[in-house]
């Protein structure tokens, strides 16, 4: 992206002081009269104008670094050691008044949760104007003008109207722009972004990131960018630091660190995400074994030793030094040279035995689901027809609001579809779960997004699973007990997990329990609604492998719903793309990512952040605006309001036909396949407004 | 981390696992112990508890504490001021006020908990059903409850008691029913939140029936708010019971009940204020102690 040459890293003392310099920072949280160390001596420096990415699993201390820099640590946090300076000035010794001055003018932060960083009772314009009035001592009118100008700079259409809105009247992406506008209002020298796009759709995420990159190059702001997504960091940052258990294990230029990692942890992080072109049939994912040491436990001399694949005795007794591996690239490992030789543990998948038996297991015909509120009808699913074959994994993708979750709930019978028919194994079935026969209930199950809410917090794992076994299989007593143990083994949990309640398990383990529970009755179709989106990347891989194994072992079918195209591509045989309650494209997983796809799919694909930003054909098209309200869908082609390839009136007035492109690949567009393919392989990006 | 090392011995597949900070079953016990500790640390809770426990103990074992028989008459020594012999003086019939105050806790601490229990039982059932089934049933129930809440409670109680006649059972029933809407509304709002969580959807997919989901899945998760609500209602129940006997609709002479004692002593307020003040203060300490317990509980649960 905007890789500016302003950030040449030299050790010369006559240069300006670094924008941010953190040295040997040790921070701990006091809890129940114990000090739990979170940061174990972190040192990093951000040069003026540089974007520095901080990556690592959740719980590594990324946010603590940001909060220490802002001096916004919670009251129970203690800075035990180290120094933090901003442009050469020591920040730890500053008075609250000095800090307030600093925060508004030279230092600003965009927090993780946009929704809660805006005051719901103030209009957008007033919130931004407040910054000017407080820090720039502007009058009301002047501040309001400045606020409107800032809204223009973050490319919000019609700033005058936006300024008069309340936060709840805006979409997630718009709110994020406002928050960025507030942070940049005083033109700070250093901007801290803590997971600024988590929770946003990929398409919106791409837009927000582009905005940040653009603003950064305009203002020359230094950025501390915190993210768990390596692709985003690769795209946004010049330098990157990898944090593990409160220690910086590797640091260097983003291209080097993310393409030739010299620390086993960085390598493992990179390997556990499904890469483009990986598919479950050919390659298994490579999760990181073990988990982050719990807060307050002792860590070995090398913090990563317990999970490392090249660990030796030395790692447990002797702290590895910071080894320079290239100019400006350092790694904290005893065996930096061995890292590149670590064989991928990802091994080929066991051959998928399912042959293309074309017997459809589930047939959905013209399903509709309308929610009625006084004065409006919202058609969340607007006539969807699809089929899932026996042994097949059908991926369903789309932005939030596209109706994919509603579709899932209609299939399993949690929501009654308002119209259309469902049939399973050739027999028509009732739309309501409670009216379905027992055998059918057993055959169609669901894995939910967030295991925190899908497992009753008051029940032990044993009770949870016993109940499923009893209801779905009718087993009791010893048989049931054995079955529960078997299920537990199937999802790679151990008997010691039986008596534990969900709160005592980590996210990934919880999701395994939820999967075991859905699999208790040997289902034939499992609907997985965002099964890994609430999990950390290192855990995601393990769950995806598990789902893939269970699929191979049991020859069942999945409907896999996800907003993460990488996940869907890795696991699915076929993919359906939904937009505003309609399916716009269906095809094999491979074809969906090649030119000749629906313009909406094209936009989704080009919004995926890649580890290699220079890859050709990336970021070709961007969607503008947000998904229209399903209460009032656009006429003609529902996508025409945002379509970068719209061809005029035809799209506005007439519903597009299904275009067939051989091999079951079909999409809904006025542009025929050959023409579309030509358009999409052509290197000239179409202009989007 | 012993767990990490153990894993390397397991077969390939098992290694591929994010290892938990696995909590042994003791985690639950530890959580409970932490809760108890937090309660013990809370001054509000402890002070409230101490006073409340005293009154509970007194209501059971008052006969051990009273200096003289609370019913013993001594007309020659009526309305005597506090003295070494009668620490809190005597009432219009010459009965020892201290003994009567100590003995008076029994009635209110018998009736109020019973009434609270009744309110909780009925209110929880209604709230669960309304919150779980929603739809027209919920609509009907909530409207009825709202309508009921619109009447001033004491007026309703007085009317009801006037019709059925005053008796302990009647007071329990009336007070209990009076609080049903409050409990039901609290429970309903918590149930609405819980209902939207996916474990309910998962239960429905397994084929669980409504009553099972309500009682076995949702109810245990309503525990915290329900406990706070129970204590709040108990405080109000004490107050209502005392008010009813003050109005002459509850217990009758010669019961040493506090409400009754305040009502009877009222006429002598100017000559012998202790006859009123003693039971009034006793009542006040009881209600305040319950409120302290509620505040303590709330703080700890919310933390």
Short mmCIF file of C-alpha atoms in Angstrom, two decimals, chain A residues 121-475:
data_model
loop_
_atom_site.label_atom_id
_atom_site.label_comp_id
_atom_site.label_asym_id
_atom_site.label_seq_id
_atom_site.Cartn_x
_atom_site.Cartn_y
_atom_site.Cartn_z
CA UNK A 121 -26.73 10.75 23.42
CA UNK A 122 -24.64 13.19 21.42
CA UNK A 123 -24.94 13.96 17.75
CA UNK A 124 -21.90 12.97 15.69
CA UNK A 125 -21.03 16.57 14.86
CA UNK A 126 -21.08 17.63 18.51
CA UNK A 127 -18.84 14.76 19.54
CA UNK A 128 -16.16 15.76 17.08
CA UNK A 129 -16.63 19.46 17.76
CA UNK A 130 -16.05 18.75 21.43
CA UNK A 131 -12.49 17.71 20.61
CA UNK A 132 -11.82 21.05 18.95
CA UNK A 133 -13.48 23.08 21.65
CA UNK A 134 -11.56 21.37 24.39
CA UNK A 135 -8.15 21.06 22.80
CA UNK A 136 -8.16 23.96 20.38
CA UNK A 137 -10.32 26.31 22.42
CA UNK A 138 -12.51 26.97 19.37
CA UNK A 139 -15.92 28.59 19.57
CA UNK A 140 -19.07 26.63 18.84
CA UNK A 141 -19.52 27.62 15.22
CA UNK A 142 -15.87 27.27 14.38
CA UNK A 143 -15.67 23.84 16.00
CA UNK A 144 -18.77 22.68 14.15
CA UNK A 145 -17.19 23.72 10.85
CA UNK A 146 -13.98 21.93 11.73
CA UNK A 147 -15.98 18.82 12.63
CA UNK A 148 -17.73 18.84 9.29
CA UNK A 149 -14.44 19.20 7.52
CA UNK A 150 -13.06 16.24 9.42
CA UNK A 151 -16.09 14.18 8.39
CA UNK A 152 -15.33 15.06 4.80
CA UNK A 153 -11.76 13.91 5.24
CA UNK A 154 -12.82 10.48 6.41
CA UNK A 155 -14.91 10.32 3.24
CA UNK A 156 -18.32 10.21 4.79
CA UNK A 157 -20.82 11.17 2.15
CA UNK A 158 -22.90 14.23 2.99
CA UNK A 159 -21.03 15.36 6.13
CA UNK A 160 -23.63 17.99 6.92
CA UNK A 161 -26.28 15.35 7.42
CA UNK A 162 -23.98 12.90 9.11
CA UNK A 163 -23.06 15.55 11.69
CA UNK A 164 -26.69 15.79 12.75
CA UNK A 165 -27.10 12.05 13.26
CA UNK A 166 -26.86 10.03 16.44
CA UNK A 167 -24.52 7.04 16.62
CA UNK A 168 -27.35 4.51 16.54
CA UNK A 169 -28.43 5.84 13.16
CA UNK A 170 -25.18 4.77 11.55
CA UNK A 171 -23.69 1.50 10.37
CA UNK A 172 -20.62 -0.10 11.90
CA UNK A 173 -18.33 1.07 9.13
CA UNK A 174 -19.61 4.63 9.32
CA UNK A 175 -19.17 4.70 13.07
CA UNK A 176 -15.61 3.48 12.68
CA UNK A 177 -14.97 6.39 10.30
CA UNK A 178 -16.35 8.81 12.86
CA UNK A 179 -14.14 7.37 15.56
CA UNK A 180 -11.14 7.72 13.27
CA UNK A 181 -12.21 11.28 12.50
CA UNK A 182 -12.28 12.05 16.22
CA UNK A 183 -8.88 10.51 16.76
CA UNK A 184 -7.37 12.47 13.88
CA UNK A 185 -9.20 15.70 14.67
CA UNK A 186 -6.23 17.36 16.32
CA UNK A 187 -3.78 15.91 13.84
CA UNK A 188 -1.93 13.78 16.39
CA UNK A 189 1.64 12.71 15.83
CA UNK A 190 0.98 9.20 17.02
CA UNK A 191 -2.16 7.20 16.43
CA UNK A 192 -2.87 3.93 18.20
CA UNK A 193 -5.31 1.59 16.45
CA UNK A 194 -6.42 -1.39 18.51
CA UNK A 195 -8.08 -3.98 16.26
CA UNK A 196 -9.82 -1.18 14.36
CA UNK A 197 -11.69 -3.44 11.98
CA UNK A 198 -12.60 -6.42 14.12
CA UNK A 199 -16.30 -7.03 13.81
CA UNK A 200 -16.60 -5.26 10.47
CA UNK A 201 -17.39 -7.03 7.23
CA UNK A 202 -14.45 -7.71 4.95
CA UNK A 203 -15.70 -5.25 2.38
CA UNK A 204 -16.10 -2.50 4.96
CA UNK A 205 -12.82 -3.46 6.56
CA UNK A 206 -11.01 -2.95 3.27
CA UNK A 207 -12.53 0.51 2.95
CA UNK A 208 -11.62 1.55 6.47
CA UNK A 209 -8.06 0.32 6.08
CA UNK A 210 -7.69 2.18 2.81
CA UNK A 211 -8.92 5.32 4.53
CA UNK A 212 -6.41 4.94 7.36
CA UNK A 213 -3.56 4.33 4.90
CA UNK A 214 -4.58 7.39 2.90
CA UNK A 215 -4.84 9.66 5.92
CA UNK A 216 -1.54 8.42 7.21
CA UNK A 217 0.27 9.34 4.05
CA UNK A 218 -1.42 12.76 4.05
CA UNK A 219 -0.50 13.64 7.61
CA UNK A 220 2.65 11.63 8.20
CA UNK A 221 1.21 10.20 11.39
CA UNK A 222 3.09 7.45 13.19
CA UNK A 223 0.85 4.48 13.85
CA UNK A 224 0.83 1.64 16.34
CA UNK A 225 -1.44 -0.88 14.70
CA UNK A 226 -2.67 -3.80 16.77
CA UNK A 227 -4.27 -6.72 15.02
CA UNK A 228 -4.51 -10.45 15.17
CA UNK A 229 -4.87 -10.54 11.39
CA UNK A 230 -1.48 -10.94 9.78
CA UNK A 231 -2.82 -10.09 6.34
CA UNK A 232 -4.00 -6.70 7.50
CA UNK A 233 -0.72 -5.96 9.20
CA UNK A 234 1.19 -6.94 6.07
CA UNK A 235 -0.92 -4.49 4.14
CA UNK A 236 -0.83 -1.60 6.60
CA UNK A 237 2.54 -1.62 8.30
CA UNK A 238 6.17 -1.15 7.44
CA UNK A 239 7.45 -2.85 10.53
CA UNK A 240 5.95 -5.50 12.67
CA UNK A 241 6.56 -6.87 16.15
CA UNK A 242 5.34 -10.28 17.24
CA UNK A 243 4.28 -10.42 20.85
CA UNK A 244 4.02 -13.67 22.75
CA UNK A 245 3.21 -13.99 26.45
CA UNK A 246 4.31 -10.44 27.12
CA UNK A 247 7.61 -10.62 25.29
CA UNK A 248 8.48 -9.38 21.84
CA UNK A 249 9.76 -12.52 20.14
CA UNK A 250 10.42 -11.15 16.68
CA UNK A 251 10.63 -7.76 15.10
CA UNK A 252 11.50 -6.45 11.68
CA UNK A 253 10.28 -5.14 8.38
CA UNK A 254 6.78 -6.46 7.71
CA UNK A 255 7.79 -8.11 4.44
CA UNK A 256 10.66 -9.96 6.05
CA UNK A 257 8.92 -11.06 9.19
CA UNK A 258 5.77 -12.22 7.45
CA UNK A 259 7.42 -13.94 4.52
CA UNK A 260 10.62 -15.26 6.10
CA UNK A 261 9.86 -15.58 9.79
CA UNK A 262 12.82 -16.32 12.01
CA UNK A 263 10.93 -17.24 15.14
CA UNK A 264 8.97 -20.49 15.53
CA UNK A 265 5.95 -18.61 16.91
CA UNK A 266 5.69 -16.27 13.93
CA UNK A 267 6.05 -19.24 11.63
CA UNK A 268 3.34 -21.12 13.48
CA UNK A 269 1.00 -18.13 13.38
CA UNK A 270 1.49 -17.85 9.65
CA UNK A 271 0.95 -21.53 9.06
CA UNK A 272 -2.28 -21.93 10.97
CA UNK A 273 -4.34 -19.68 8.70
CA UNK A 274 -5.76 -21.33 5.62
CA UNK A 275 -3.89 -19.82 2.72
CA UNK A 276 -5.29 -19.17 -0.67
CA UNK A 277 -5.31 -22.38 -2.64
CA UNK A 278 -5.38 -24.65 0.41
CA UNK A 279 -8.23 -27.09 0.58
CA UNK A 280 -9.16 -29.66 3.16
CA UNK A 281 -8.94 -32.48 0.62
CA UNK A 282 -5.30 -31.85 -0.05
CA UNK A 283 -3.80 -30.26 3.03
CA UNK A 284 -4.58 -30.17 6.70
CA UNK A 285 -4.11 -27.00 8.68
CA UNK A 286 -1.29 -26.64 11.13
CA UNK A 287 -2.56 -25.39 14.48
CA UNK A 288 -0.23 -24.33 17.28
CA UNK A 289 -0.20 -27.02 19.94
CA UNK A 290 -0.86 -26.08 23.54
CA UNK A 291 -2.05 -22.68 24.64
CA UNK A 292 -0.77 -19.39 25.92
CA UNK A 293 0.49 -19.69 29.50
CA UNK A 294 -2.25 -18.55 31.83
CA UNK A 295 -1.78 -15.22 33.57
CA UNK A 296 0.30 -15.53 36.67
CA UNK A 297 1.87 -18.88 35.83
CA UNK A 298 5.61 -19.23 35.53
CA UNK A 299 6.92 -19.13 32.02
CA UNK A 300 10.00 -20.99 30.84
CA UNK A 301 13.16 -19.08 30.00
CA UNK A 302 12.04 -18.91 26.40
CA UNK A 303 8.36 -18.01 26.67
CA UNK A 304 7.41 -20.12 23.68
CA UNK A 305 9.36 -23.25 24.70
CA UNK A 306 6.30 -25.25 25.77
CA UNK A 307 4.66 -24.99 22.38
CA UNK A 308 7.68 -24.92 20.16
CA UNK A 309 8.52 -27.74 17.76
CA UNK A 310 12.30 -27.24 17.87
CA UNK A 311 12.66 -26.82 21.60
CA UNK A 312 15.68 -28.19 23.49
CA UNK A 313 16.68 -28.21 27.13
CA UNK A 314 18.47 -24.92 26.70
CA UNK A 315 15.15 -23.19 25.93
CA UNK A 316 13.85 -23.97 29.40
CA UNK A 317 16.89 -22.83 31.29
CA UNK A 318 18.43 -20.02 29.33
CA UNK A 319 16.57 -17.00 28.00
CA UNK A 320 17.30 -16.62 24.31
CA UNK A 321 18.99 -13.34 23.34
CA UNK A 322 17.67 -11.00 20.71
CA UNK A 323 19.47 -12.28 17.63
CA UNK A 324 19.84 -9.95 14.64
CA UNK A 325 19.02 -11.94 11.53
CA UNK A 326 18.98 -9.18 8.93
CA UNK A 327 19.16 -5.42 9.00
CA UNK A 328 16.52 -4.30 11.45
CA UNK A 329 15.16 -7.82 11.81
CA UNK A 330 15.65 -9.54 15.15
CA UNK A 331 14.37 -12.74 16.67
CA UNK A 332 14.45 -14.01 20.23
CA UNK A 333 15.31 -17.63 19.59
CA UNK A 334 18.29 -19.90 20.22
CA UNK A 335 17.88 -21.52 16.86
CA UNK A 336 17.09 -18.76 14.37
CA UNK A 337 18.67 -20.68 11.55
CA UNK A 338 16.61 -23.76 12.16
CA UNK A 339 13.32 -21.91 11.91
CA UNK A 340 13.14 -21.81 8.15
CA UNK A 341 13.77 -25.58 8.10
CA UNK A 342 10.86 -26.47 10.38
CA UNK A 343 8.84 -28.83 8.23
CA UNK A 344 5.19 -27.92 7.95
CA UNK A 345 3.33 -30.24 10.22
CA UNK A 346 0.44 -29.82 7.90
CA UNK A 347 0.28 -33.17 6.22
CA UNK A 348 -1.86 -34.26 3.35
CA UNK A 349 -5.41 -34.99 4.28
CA UNK A 350 -6.73 -38.50 4.31
CA UNK A 351 -8.40 -38.97 0.99
CA UNK A 352 -11.96 -37.87 0.97
CA UNK A 353 -13.98 -40.97 0.29
CA UNK A 354 -17.11 -39.18 -0.76
CA UNK A 355 -17.67 -39.63 -4.45
CA UNK A 356 -19.90 -37.35 -6.36
CA UNK A 357 -23.06 -39.16 -5.52
CA UNK A 358 -25.46 -36.57 -6.78
CA UNK A 359 -28.30 -37.56 -4.53
CA UNK A 360 -29.45 -34.34 -2.89
CA UNK A 361 -29.81 -34.68 0.86
CA UNK A 362 -31.39 -31.34 1.53
CA UNK A 363 -33.47 -29.48 -0.97
CA UNK A 364 -34.56 -25.94 -0.26
CA UNK A 365 -36.99 -24.46 -2.72
CA UNK A 366 -37.87 -20.80 -2.84
CA UNK A 367 -37.49 -20.34 0.91
CA UNK A 368 -38.63 -17.00 2.23
CA UNK A 369 -38.53 -15.55 5.69
CA UNK A 370 -40.24 -12.29 6.46
CA UNK A 371 -40.05 -10.48 9.75
CA UNK A 372 -42.94 -8.15 10.31
CA UNK A 373 -42.74 -5.07 12.40
CA UNK A 374 -45.41 -2.38 12.55
CA UNK A 375 -45.24 -0.51 9.28
CA UNK A 376 -42.68 -2.67 7.53
CA UNK A 377 -41.93 -6.15 6.35
CA UNK A 378 -38.35 -7.22 6.18
CA UNK A 379 -37.66 -10.08 3.88
CA UNK A 380 -34.47 -11.49 5.38
CA UNK A 381 -34.49 -14.47 3.05
CA UNK A 382 -36.09 -13.66 -0.28
CA UNK A 383 -36.63 -16.79 -2.26
CA UNK A 384 -33.61 -19.00 -1.85
CA UNK A 385 -33.32 -22.36 -3.55
CA UNK A 386 -30.39 -24.61 -2.96
CA UNK A 387 -29.44 -28.22 -2.55
CA UNK A 388 -26.91 -29.95 -0.40
CA UNK A 389 -25.70 -33.35 -1.52
CA UNK A 390 -24.88 -36.22 0.72
CA UNK A 391 -21.31 -35.90 1.96
CA UNK A 392 -20.93 -32.39 0.63
CA UNK A 393 -19.84 -29.20 2.36
CA UNK A 394 -21.72 -26.19 1.11
CA UNK A 395 -20.25 -22.87 2.12
CA UNK A 396 -22.51 -19.84 2.39
CA UNK A 397 -20.87 -16.41 2.36
CA UNK A 398 -22.07 -12.83 2.37
CA UNK A 399 -21.85 -9.65 4.40
CA UNK A 400 -23.73 -9.32 7.65
CA UNK A 401 -27.33 -8.61 6.82
CA UNK A 402 -27.28 -10.85 3.77
CA UNK A 403 -29.61 -13.35 5.44
CA UNK A 404 -27.20 -16.26 5.73
CA UNK A 405 -27.86 -16.89 9.41
CA UNK A 406 -31.61 -16.63 8.90
CA UNK A 407 -31.34 -19.20 6.14
CA UNK A 408 -29.42 -21.50 8.48
CA UNK A 409 -32.04 -21.14 11.19
CA UNK A 410 -34.79 -21.92 8.70
CA UNK A 411 -33.03 -25.10 7.59
CA UNK A 412 -32.63 -26.47 11.10
CA UNK A 413 -36.13 -25.33 12.03
CA UNK A 414 -35.38 -22.68 14.63
CA UNK A 415 -37.18 -20.10 12.52
CA UNK A 416 -40.21 -21.09 10.54
CA UNK A 417 -39.71 -20.11 6.97
CA UNK A 418 -42.63 -18.02 5.78
CA UNK A 419 -42.84 -19.71 2.41
CA UNK A 420 -41.15 -22.31 0.27
CA UNK A 421 -40.49 -25.98 0.85
CA UNK A 422 -37.82 -27.97 2.57
CA UNK A 423 -37.18 -31.59 1.88
CA UNK A 424 -34.68 -33.91 3.42
CA UNK A 425 -33.72 -37.21 1.85
CA UNK A 426 -36.53 -36.77 -0.64
CA UNK A 427 -39.21 -36.32 2.00
CA UNK A 428 -40.84 -32.98 2.61
CA UNK A 429 -40.25 -31.75 6.15
CA UNK A 430 -41.90 -29.35 8.53
CA UNK A 431 -40.33 -25.93 8.88
CA UNK A 432 -40.55 -26.03 12.71
CA UNK A 433 -38.05 -28.12 14.66
CA UNK A 434 -40.57 -29.11 17.30
CA UNK A 435 -42.94 -30.57 14.72
CA UNK A 436 -40.23 -32.64 13.09
CA UNK A 437 -40.00 -36.34 13.70
CA UNK A 438 -37.37 -37.53 16.11
CA UNK A 439 -35.26 -39.19 13.43
CA UNK A 440 -35.14 -35.96 11.49
CA UNK A 441 -34.21 -33.85 14.51
CA UNK A 442 -31.41 -36.24 15.10
CA UNK A 443 -30.27 -35.99 11.49
CA UNK A 444 -30.18 -32.18 11.26
CA UNK A 445 -28.14 -30.40 13.90
CA UNK A 446 -26.37 -27.10 14.29
CA UNK A 447 -23.09 -25.73 15.63
CA UNK A 448 -23.44 -22.15 16.80
CA UNK A 449 -21.09 -19.23 16.49
CA UNK A 450 -20.27 -18.49 20.08
CA UNK A 451 -19.81 -21.44 22.43
CA UNK A 452 -20.10 -19.03 25.33
CA UNK A 453 -23.79 -18.75 24.68
CA UNK A 454 -24.49 -22.12 23.08
CA UNK A 455 -23.53 -24.11 26.18
CA UNK A 456 -25.58 -23.72 29.32
CA UNK A 457 -23.10 -22.18 31.76
CA UNK A 458 -24.62 -24.01 34.71
CA UNK A 459 -24.01 -27.51 33.41
CA UNK A 460 -20.93 -29.64 33.46
CA UNK A 461 -19.65 -31.05 30.18
CA UNK A 462 -20.88 -34.47 31.27
CA UNK A 463 -24.41 -33.27 31.93
CA UNK A 464 -24.49 -31.32 28.68
CA UNK A 465 -23.47 -34.31 26.61
CA UNK A 466 -25.55 -36.85 28.57
CA UNK A 467 -28.62 -34.80 27.84
CA UNK A 468 -27.88 -34.72 24.11
CA UNK A 469 -27.18 -38.45 24.05
CA UNK A 470 -30.38 -39.17 25.91
CA UNK A 471 -32.59 -37.05 23.71
CA UNK A 472 -31.02 -37.72 20.37
CA UNK A 473 -30.23 -41.42 20.80
CA UNK A 474 -32.55 -42.40 23.63
CA UNK A 475 -29.68 -43.91 25.58
#
